[in-house]
mmCIF file with all atom_site columns, C-alpha atoms in Angstrom:
data_model
loop_
_atom_site.group_PDB
_atom_site.id
_atom_site.type_symbol
_atom_site.label_atom_id
_atom_site.label_alt_id
_atom_site.label_comp_id
_atom_site.label_asym_id
_atom_site.label_entity_id
_atom_site.label_seq_id
_atom_site.pdbx_PDB_ins_code
_atom_site.Cartn_x
_atom_site.Cartn_y
_atom_site.Cartn_z
_atom_site.occupancy
_atom_site.B_iso_or_equiv
_atom_site.pdbx_formal_charge
_atom_site.auth_seq_id
_atom_site.auth_comp_id
_atom_site.auth_asym_id
_atom_site.auth_atom_id
_atom_site.pdbx_PDB_model_num
ATOM 1   C CA . MET P 1 1   ? 31.779  -58.535 -11.386 1.00 79.00 ? 1   MET P CA 1
ATOM 2   C CA . TYR P 1 2   ? 33.577  -57.966 -8.079  1.00 79.00 ? 2   TYR P CA 1
ATOM 3   C CA . ALA P 1 3   ? 33.357  -54.206 -8.614  1.00 82.00 ? 3   ALA P CA 1
ATOM 4   C CA . LEU P 1 4   ? 29.574  -54.376 -8.957  1.00 81.00 ? 4   LEU P CA 1
ATOM 5   C CA . ILE P 1 5   ? 29.244  -56.480 -5.762  1.00 86.00 ? 5   ILE P CA 1
ATOM 6   C CA . LEU P 1 6   ? 31.524  -54.110 -3.881  1.00 81.00 ? 6   LEU P CA 1
ATOM 7   C CA . LEU P 1 7   ? 29.511  -51.134 -5.137  1.00 81.00 ? 7   LEU P CA 1
ATOM 8   C CA . ILE P 1 8   ? 26.244  -52.643 -4.000  1.00 86.00 ? 8   ILE P CA 1
ATOM 9   C CA . LEU P 1 9   ? 27.814  -53.636 -0.682  1.00 81.00 ? 9   LEU P CA 1
ATOM 10  C CA . GLY P 1 10  ? 29.118  -50.083 -0.218  1.00 83.00 ? 10  GLY P CA 1
ATOM 11  C CA . PHE P 1 11  ? 25.649  -48.622 -0.730  1.00 79.00 ? 11  PHE P CA 1
ATOM 12  C CA . ILE P 1 12  ? 24.053  -51.020 1.687   1.00 82.00 ? 12  ILE P CA 1
ATOM 13  C CA . LEU P 1 13  ? 26.706  -50.336 4.373   1.00 77.00 ? 13  LEU P CA 1
ATOM 14  C CA . GLY P 1 14  ? 26.424  -46.626 3.807   1.00 79.00 ? 14  GLY P CA 1
ATOM 15  C CA . PHE P 1 15  ? 22.637  -46.776 4.177   1.00 76.00 ? 15  PHE P CA 1
ATOM 16  C CA . PHE P 1 16  ? 22.809  -48.605 7.456   1.00 75.00 ? 16  PHE P CA 1
ATOM 17  C CA . THR P 1 17  ? 25.652  -46.557 8.952   1.00 76.00 ? 17  THR P CA 1
ATOM 18  C CA . ARG P 1 18  ? 23.922  -43.327 8.087   1.00 73.00 ? 18  ARG P CA 1
ATOM 19  C CA . GLY P 1 19  ? 21.403  -44.032 10.768  1.00 65.00 ? 19  GLY P CA 1
ATOM 20  C CA . LEU P 1 20  ? 24.099  -44.805 13.403  1.00 67.00 ? 20  LEU P CA 1
ATOM 21  C CA . ILE P 1 21  ? 25.910  -41.487 13.011  1.00 66.00 ? 21  ILE P CA 1
ATOM 22  C CA . SER P 1 22  ? 24.499  -38.889 15.360  1.00 58.00 ? 22  SER P CA 1
ATOM 23  C CA . LYS P 1 23  ? 22.480  -36.353 13.492  1.00 60.00 ? 23  LYS P CA 1
ATOM 24  C CA . PRO P 1 24  ? 22.896  -32.693 14.325  1.00 60.00 ? 24  PRO P CA 1
ATOM 25  C CA . THR P 1 25  ? 20.096  -31.393 16.416  1.00 59.00 ? 25  THR P CA 1
ATOM 26  C CA . TYR P 1 26  ? 18.006  -28.873 14.554  1.00 59.00 ? 26  TYR P CA 1
ATOM 27  C CA . GLN P 1 27  ? 16.421  -26.013 16.397  1.00 61.00 ? 27  GLN P CA 1
ATOM 28  C CA . GLN P 1 28  ? 12.732  -26.079 16.259  1.00 60.00 ? 28  GLN P CA 1
ATOM 29  C CA . LYS P 1 29  ? 11.480  -23.723 13.533  1.00 62.00 ? 29  LYS P CA 1
ATOM 30  C CA . LYS P 1 30  ? 9.821   -20.660 14.875  1.00 64.00 ? 30  LYS P CA 1
ATOM 31  C CA . ARG P 1 31  ? 6.265   -20.616 13.697  1.00 65.00 ? 31  ARG P CA 1
ATOM 32  C CA . SER P 1 32  ? 5.223   -17.494 11.983  1.00 67.00 ? 32  SER P CA 1
ATOM 33  C CA . TYR P 1 33  ? 1.625   -16.817 12.619  1.00 71.00 ? 33  TYR P CA 1
ATOM 34  C CA . TYR P 1 34  ? -0.384  -14.848 10.152  1.00 75.00 ? 34  TYR P CA 1
ATOM 35  C CA . ARG P 1 35  ? -1.840  -11.873 11.888  1.00 78.00 ? 35  ARG P CA 1
ATOM 36  C CA . PRO P 1 36  ? -4.338  -9.958  9.806   1.00 84.00 ? 36  PRO P CA 1
ATOM 37  C CA . LEU P 1 37  ? -3.804  -6.216  9.562   1.00 81.00 ? 37  LEU P CA 1
ATOM 38  C CA . THR P 1 38  ? -5.932  -3.945  11.692  1.00 85.00 ? 38  THR P CA 1
ATOM 39  C CA . HIS P 1 39  ? -8.164  -1.392  10.055  1.00 79.00 ? 39  HIS P CA 1
ATOM 40  C CA . GLN P 1 40  ? -5.786  1.348   11.111  1.00 81.00 ? 40  GLN P CA 1
ATOM 41  C CA . GLN P 1 41  ? -2.794  -0.382  9.585   1.00 81.00 ? 41  GLN P CA 1
ATOM 42  C CA . LYS P 1 42  ? -4.669  -0.883  6.326   1.00 80.00 ? 42  LYS P CA 1
ATOM 43  C CA . LEU P 1 43  ? -5.486  2.802   6.177   1.00 79.00 ? 43  LEU P CA 1
ATOM 44  C CA . GLN P 1 44  ? -1.863  3.723   6.751   1.00 79.00 ? 44  GLN P CA 1
ATOM 45  C CA . LEU P 1 45  ? -0.753  1.415   3.954   1.00 79.00 ? 45  LEU P CA 1
ATOM 46  C CA . LYS P 1 46  ? -2.989  3.297   1.542   1.00 75.00 ? 46  LYS P CA 1
ATOM 47  C CA . SER P 1 47  ? -0.699  6.329   1.678   1.00 76.00 ? 47  SER P CA 1
ATOM 48  C CA . PHE P 1 48  ? 2.775   5.003   2.334   1.00 76.00 ? 48  PHE P CA 1
ATOM 49  C CA . HIS P 1 49  ? 5.353   4.315   -0.410  1.00 72.00 ? 49  HIS P CA 1
ATOM 50  C CA . GLN P 1 50  ? 8.084   1.754   -0.167  1.00 71.00 ? 50  GLN P CA 1
ATOM 51  C CA . THR P 1 51  ? 10.800  4.197   -1.368  1.00 79.00 ? 51  THR P CA 1
ATOM 52  C CA . ASP P 1 52  ? 11.208  7.803   -2.438  1.00 82.00 ? 52  ASP P CA 1
ATOM 53  C CA . SER P 1 53  ? 11.672  6.630   -6.047  1.00 86.00 ? 53  SER P CA 1
ATOM 54  C CA . ASP P 1 54  ? 8.134   5.153   -5.987  1.00 83.00 ? 54  ASP P CA 1
ATOM 55  C CA . ARG P 1 55  ? 6.795   8.494   -4.792  1.00 83.00 ? 55  ARG P CA 1
ATOM 56  C CA . ILE P 1 56  ? 8.628   10.379  -7.537  1.00 87.00 ? 56  ILE P CA 1
ATOM 57  C CA . ARG P 1 57  ? 7.470   7.846   -10.170 1.00 87.00 ? 57  ARG P CA 1
ATOM 58  C CA . GLU P 1 58  ? 3.866   8.514   -9.069  1.00 86.00 ? 58  GLU P CA 1
ATOM 59  C CA . LEU P 1 59  ? 4.406   12.262  -9.477  1.00 87.00 ? 59  LEU P CA 1
ATOM 60  C CA . ASN P 1 60  ? 5.892   11.753  -12.947 1.00 89.00 ? 60  ASN P CA 1
ATOM 61  C CA . LEU P 1 61  ? 2.867   9.763   -14.078 1.00 89.00 ? 61  LEU P CA 1
ATOM 62  C CA . LEU P 1 62  ? 0.404   12.594  -13.467 1.00 90.00 ? 62  LEU P CA 1
ATOM 63  C CA . SER P 1 63  ? -1.111  14.363  -16.474 1.00 90.00 ? 63  SER P CA 1
ATOM 64  C CA . THR P 1 64  ? -1.163  18.159  -16.707 1.00 90.00 ? 64  THR P CA 1
ATOM 65  C CA . ASN P 1 65  ? -4.775  18.395  -15.454 1.00 90.00 ? 65  ASN P CA 1
ATOM 66  C CA . GLU P 1 66  ? -3.959  16.043  -12.557 1.00 91.00 ? 66  GLU P CA 1
ATOM 67  C CA . SER P 1 67  ? -0.922  18.182  -11.675 1.00 92.00 ? 67  SER P CA 1
ATOM 68  C CA . SER P 1 68  ? -3.007  21.350  -11.571 1.00 92.00 ? 68  SER P CA 1
ATOM 69  C CA . PHE P 1 69  ? -5.585  19.538  -9.477  1.00 92.00 ? 69  PHE P CA 1
ATOM 70  C CA . LEU P 1 70  ? -2.836  18.516  -7.048  1.00 92.00 ? 70  LEU P CA 1
ATOM 71  C CA . ARG P 1 71  ? -1.709  22.171  -6.810  1.00 93.00 ? 71  ARG P CA 1
ATOM 72  C CA . LEU P 1 72  ? -5.278  23.247  -6.000  1.00 93.00 ? 72  LEU P CA 1
ATOM 73  C CA . LEU P 1 73  ? -5.462  20.506  -3.356  1.00 93.00 ? 73  LEU P CA 1
ATOM 74  C CA . LYS P 1 74  ? -2.283  21.626  -1.732  1.00 93.00 ? 74  LYS P CA 1
ATOM 75  C CA . GLN P 1 75  ? -3.487  25.235  -1.726  1.00 93.00 ? 75  GLN P CA 1
ATOM 76  C CA . THR P 1 76  ? -6.817  24.303  -0.232  1.00 93.00 ? 76  THR P CA 1
ATOM 77  C CA . PHE P 1 77  ? -5.609  21.787  2.364   1.00 91.00 ? 77  PHE P CA 1
ATOM 78  C CA . ILE P 1 78  ? -2.775  23.846  3.821   1.00 91.00 ? 78  ILE P CA 1
ATOM 79  C CA . ASP P 1 79  ? -2.742  22.163  7.274   1.00 89.00 ? 79  ASP P CA 1
ATOM 80  C CA . PHE P 1 80  ? -2.738  18.663  5.745   1.00 90.00 ? 80  PHE P CA 1
ATOM 81  C CA . ASP P 1 81  ? -0.257  16.640  3.743   1.00 89.00 ? 81  ASP P CA 1
ATOM 82  C CA . VAL P 1 82  ? -1.183  15.288  0.296   1.00 91.00 ? 82  VAL P CA 1
ATOM 83  C CA . ALA P 1 83  ? 0.108   11.895  -0.761  1.00 90.00 ? 83  ALA P CA 1
ATOM 84  C CA . ILE P 1 84  ? -0.294  10.352  -4.195  1.00 91.00 ? 84  ILE P CA 1
ATOM 85  C CA . LYS P 1 85  ? -0.755  6.652   -4.704  1.00 89.00 ? 85  LYS P CA 1
ATOM 86  C CA . GLN P 1 86  ? -2.114  5.031   -7.852  1.00 88.00 ? 86  GLN P CA 1
ATOM 87  C CA . LYS P 1 87  ? -3.267  8.440   -9.242  1.00 88.00 ? 87  LYS P CA 1
ATOM 88  C CA . ARG P 1 88  ? -5.254  9.087   -6.056  1.00 91.00 ? 88  ARG P CA 1
ATOM 89  C CA . PHE P 1 89  ? -4.666  12.118  -3.895  1.00 93.00 ? 89  PHE P CA 1
ATOM 90  C CA . ILE P 1 90  ? -4.825  11.138  -0.244  1.00 92.00 ? 90  ILE P CA 1
ATOM 91  C CA . ILE P 1 91  ? -5.278  13.873  2.353   1.00 92.00 ? 91  ILE P CA 1
ATOM 92  C CA . LEU P 1 92  ? -3.251  12.980  5.480   1.00 90.00 ? 92  LEU P CA 1
ATOM 93  C CA . ASP P 1 93  ? -3.683  14.556  8.928   1.00 88.00 ? 93  ASP P CA 1
ATOM 94  C CA . LYS P 1 94  ? -0.887  15.283  11.411  1.00 87.00 ? 94  LYS P CA 1
ATOM 95  C CA . ASP P 1 95  ? -0.702  11.572  12.384  1.00 86.00 ? 95  ASP P CA 1
ATOM 96  C CA . LYS P 1 96  ? -0.264  10.549  8.752   1.00 86.00 ? 96  LYS P CA 1
ATOM 97  C CA . MET P 1 97  ? -3.684  8.936   8.747   1.00 88.00 ? 97  MET P CA 1
ATOM 98  C CA . PRO P 1 98  ? -5.882  9.425   5.627   1.00 90.00 ? 98  PRO P CA 1
ATOM 99  C CA . CYS P 1 99  ? -8.943  11.580  6.217   1.00 90.00 ? 99  CYS P CA 1
ATOM 100 C CA . ALA P 1 100 ? -10.091 11.952  2.590   1.00 92.00 ? 100 ALA P CA 1
ATOM 101 C CA . ILE P 1 101 ? -9.257  10.603  -0.868  1.00 93.00 ? 101 ILE P CA 1
ATOM 102 C CA . PHE P 1 102 ? -9.566  12.667  -4.001  1.00 94.00 ? 102 PHE P CA 1
ATOM 103 C CA . GLU P 1 103 ? -9.479  11.240  -7.525  1.00 93.00 ? 103 GLU P CA 1
ATOM 104 C CA . TYR P 1 104 ? -9.368  13.239  -10.702 1.00 93.00 ? 104 TYR P CA 1
ATOM 105 C CA . ARG P 1 105 ? -10.236 11.892  -14.140 1.00 91.00 ? 105 ARG P CA 1
ATOM 106 C CA . ASP P 1 106 ? -10.214 13.711  -17.457 1.00 89.00 ? 106 ASP P CA 1
ATOM 107 C CA . GLY P 1 107 ? -13.515 13.949  -19.244 1.00 85.00 ? 107 GLY P CA 1
ATOM 108 C CA . THR P 1 108 ? -15.751 16.182  -21.363 1.00 86.00 ? 108 THR P CA 1
ATOM 109 C CA . GLN P 1 109 ? -18.657 16.330  -18.925 1.00 89.00 ? 109 GLN P CA 1
ATOM 110 C CA . ALA P 1 110 ? -18.036 17.861  -15.468 1.00 88.00 ? 110 ALA P CA 1
ATOM 111 C CA . ILE P 1 111 ? -19.104 15.470  -12.683 1.00 90.00 ? 111 ILE P CA 1
ATOM 112 C CA . LYS P 1 112 ? -18.430 15.490  -8.970  1.00 91.00 ? 112 LYS P CA 1
ATOM 113 C CA . LEU P 1 113 ? -19.249 12.392  -6.888  1.00 91.00 ? 113 LEU P CA 1
ATOM 114 C CA . VAL P 1 114 ? -18.776 11.640  -3.216  1.00 92.00 ? 114 VAL P CA 1
ATOM 115 C CA . ASP P 1 115 ? -18.598 8.081   -1.870  1.00 93.00 ? 115 ASP P CA 1
ATOM 116 C CA . LYS P 1 116 ? -16.950 6.191   1.012   1.00 92.00 ? 116 LYS P CA 1
ATOM 117 C CA . GLU P 1 117 ? -14.097 3.728   0.842   1.00 88.00 ? 117 GLU P CA 1
ATOM 118 C CA . ASP P 1 118 ? -13.096 1.975   4.049   1.00 84.00 ? 118 ASP P CA 1
ATOM 119 C CA . GLY P 1 119 ? -14.911 4.669   6.015   1.00 85.00 ? 119 GLY P CA 1
ATOM 120 C CA . ILE P 1 120 ? -12.951 7.498   4.327   1.00 89.00 ? 120 ILE P CA 1
ATOM 121 C CA . PRO P 1 121 ? -14.740 9.933   2.049   1.00 91.00 ? 121 PRO P CA 1
ATOM 122 C CA . LEU P 1 122 ? -13.835 9.493   -1.590  1.00 93.00 ? 122 LEU P CA 1
ATOM 123 C CA . HIS P 1 123 ? -14.303 12.551  -3.824  1.00 93.00 ? 123 HIS P CA 1
ATOM 124 C CA . LEU P 1 124 ? -14.305 11.876  -7.551  1.00 93.00 ? 124 LEU P CA 1
ATOM 125 C CA . TYR P 1 125 ? -13.843 14.842  -9.891  1.00 92.00 ? 125 TYR P CA 1
ATOM 126 C CA . LYS P 1 126 ? -14.291 14.141  -13.583 1.00 92.00 ? 126 LYS P CA 1
ATOM 127 C CA . GLY P 1 127 ? -13.484 17.005  -15.970 1.00 88.00 ? 127 GLY P CA 1
ATOM 128 C CA . LEU P 1 128 ? -13.853 19.543  -13.180 1.00 84.00 ? 128 LEU P CA 1
ATOM 129 C CA . ILE P 1 129 ? -11.080 21.590  -11.689 1.00 85.00 ? 129 ILE P CA 1
ATOM 130 C CA . SER P 1 130 ? -12.658 24.062  -9.358  1.00 85.00 ? 130 SER P CA 1
ATOM 131 C CA . SER P 1 131 ? -11.214 25.659  -6.268  1.00 87.00 ? 131 SER P CA 1
ATOM 132 C CA . SER P 1 132 ? -14.693 26.566  -5.012  1.00 90.00 ? 132 SER P CA 1
ATOM 133 C CA . GLU P 1 133 ? -15.806 22.933  -5.065  1.00 89.00 ? 133 GLU P CA 1
ATOM 134 C CA . LEU P 1 134 ? -12.600 21.959  -3.250  1.00 91.00 ? 134 LEU P CA 1
ATOM 135 C CA . LYS P 1 135 ? -13.231 24.606  -0.604  1.00 92.00 ? 135 LYS P CA 1
ATOM 136 C CA . ILE P 1 136 ? -16.748 23.138  -0.053  1.00 92.00 ? 136 ILE P CA 1
ATOM 137 C CA . ASP P 1 137 ? -15.213 19.682  0.374   1.00 91.00 ? 137 ASP P CA 1
ATOM 138 C CA . TYR P 1 138 ? -12.580 21.152  2.706   1.00 92.00 ? 138 TYR P CA 1
ATOM 139 C CA . GLN P 1 139 ? -15.305 22.575  4.955   1.00 93.00 ? 139 GLN P CA 1
ATOM 140 C CA . ASN P 1 140 ? -17.129 19.249  4.958   1.00 90.00 ? 140 ASN P CA 1
ATOM 141 C CA . ILE P 1 141 ? -13.987 17.326  5.838   1.00 88.00 ? 141 ILE P CA 1
ATOM 142 C CA . ILE P 1 142 ? -13.008 19.787  8.552   1.00 87.00 ? 142 ILE P CA 1
ATOM 143 C CA . SER P 1 143 ? -16.485 19.665  10.104  1.00 88.00 ? 143 SER P CA 1
ATOM 144 C CA . ALA P 1 144 ? -16.495 15.861  10.058  1.00 79.00 ? 144 ALA P CA 1
ATOM 145 C CA . TYR P 1 145 ? -12.924 15.688  11.337  1.00 69.00 ? 145 TYR P CA 1
ATOM 146 C CA . LYS P 1 146 ? -13.639 17.783  14.479  1.00 65.00 ? 146 LYS P CA 1
#
């Protein structure tokens, strides 16, 4: 019985003396403000990989037709870099900013479509691997780029 009373008395005294002991002063937490990305930062994120292994993994996922399409892109766009992200071929200028996006899909019927995504021309090739079509797109991109 005495042990129970002493235990309860110890809890009560501990509760009240806890407030008397000086608490360590905590530094005020730095507030992190959410700053939305600018349009230019979003465009740069389209083409950058976190690591080299991610870039290599993207290259390994390409099919044989996509690999040959990539070779044609690199031959056509000599002055530009070609980045691959999510099976999309992104043409980068000297400042590493995307100036065109190419996408290749396998198919039985040859189709070529041009659209815009975030202000960047998106060229979709389906079942069509043609260096002459790529040269036409190259001329259009160069004329719009100047």
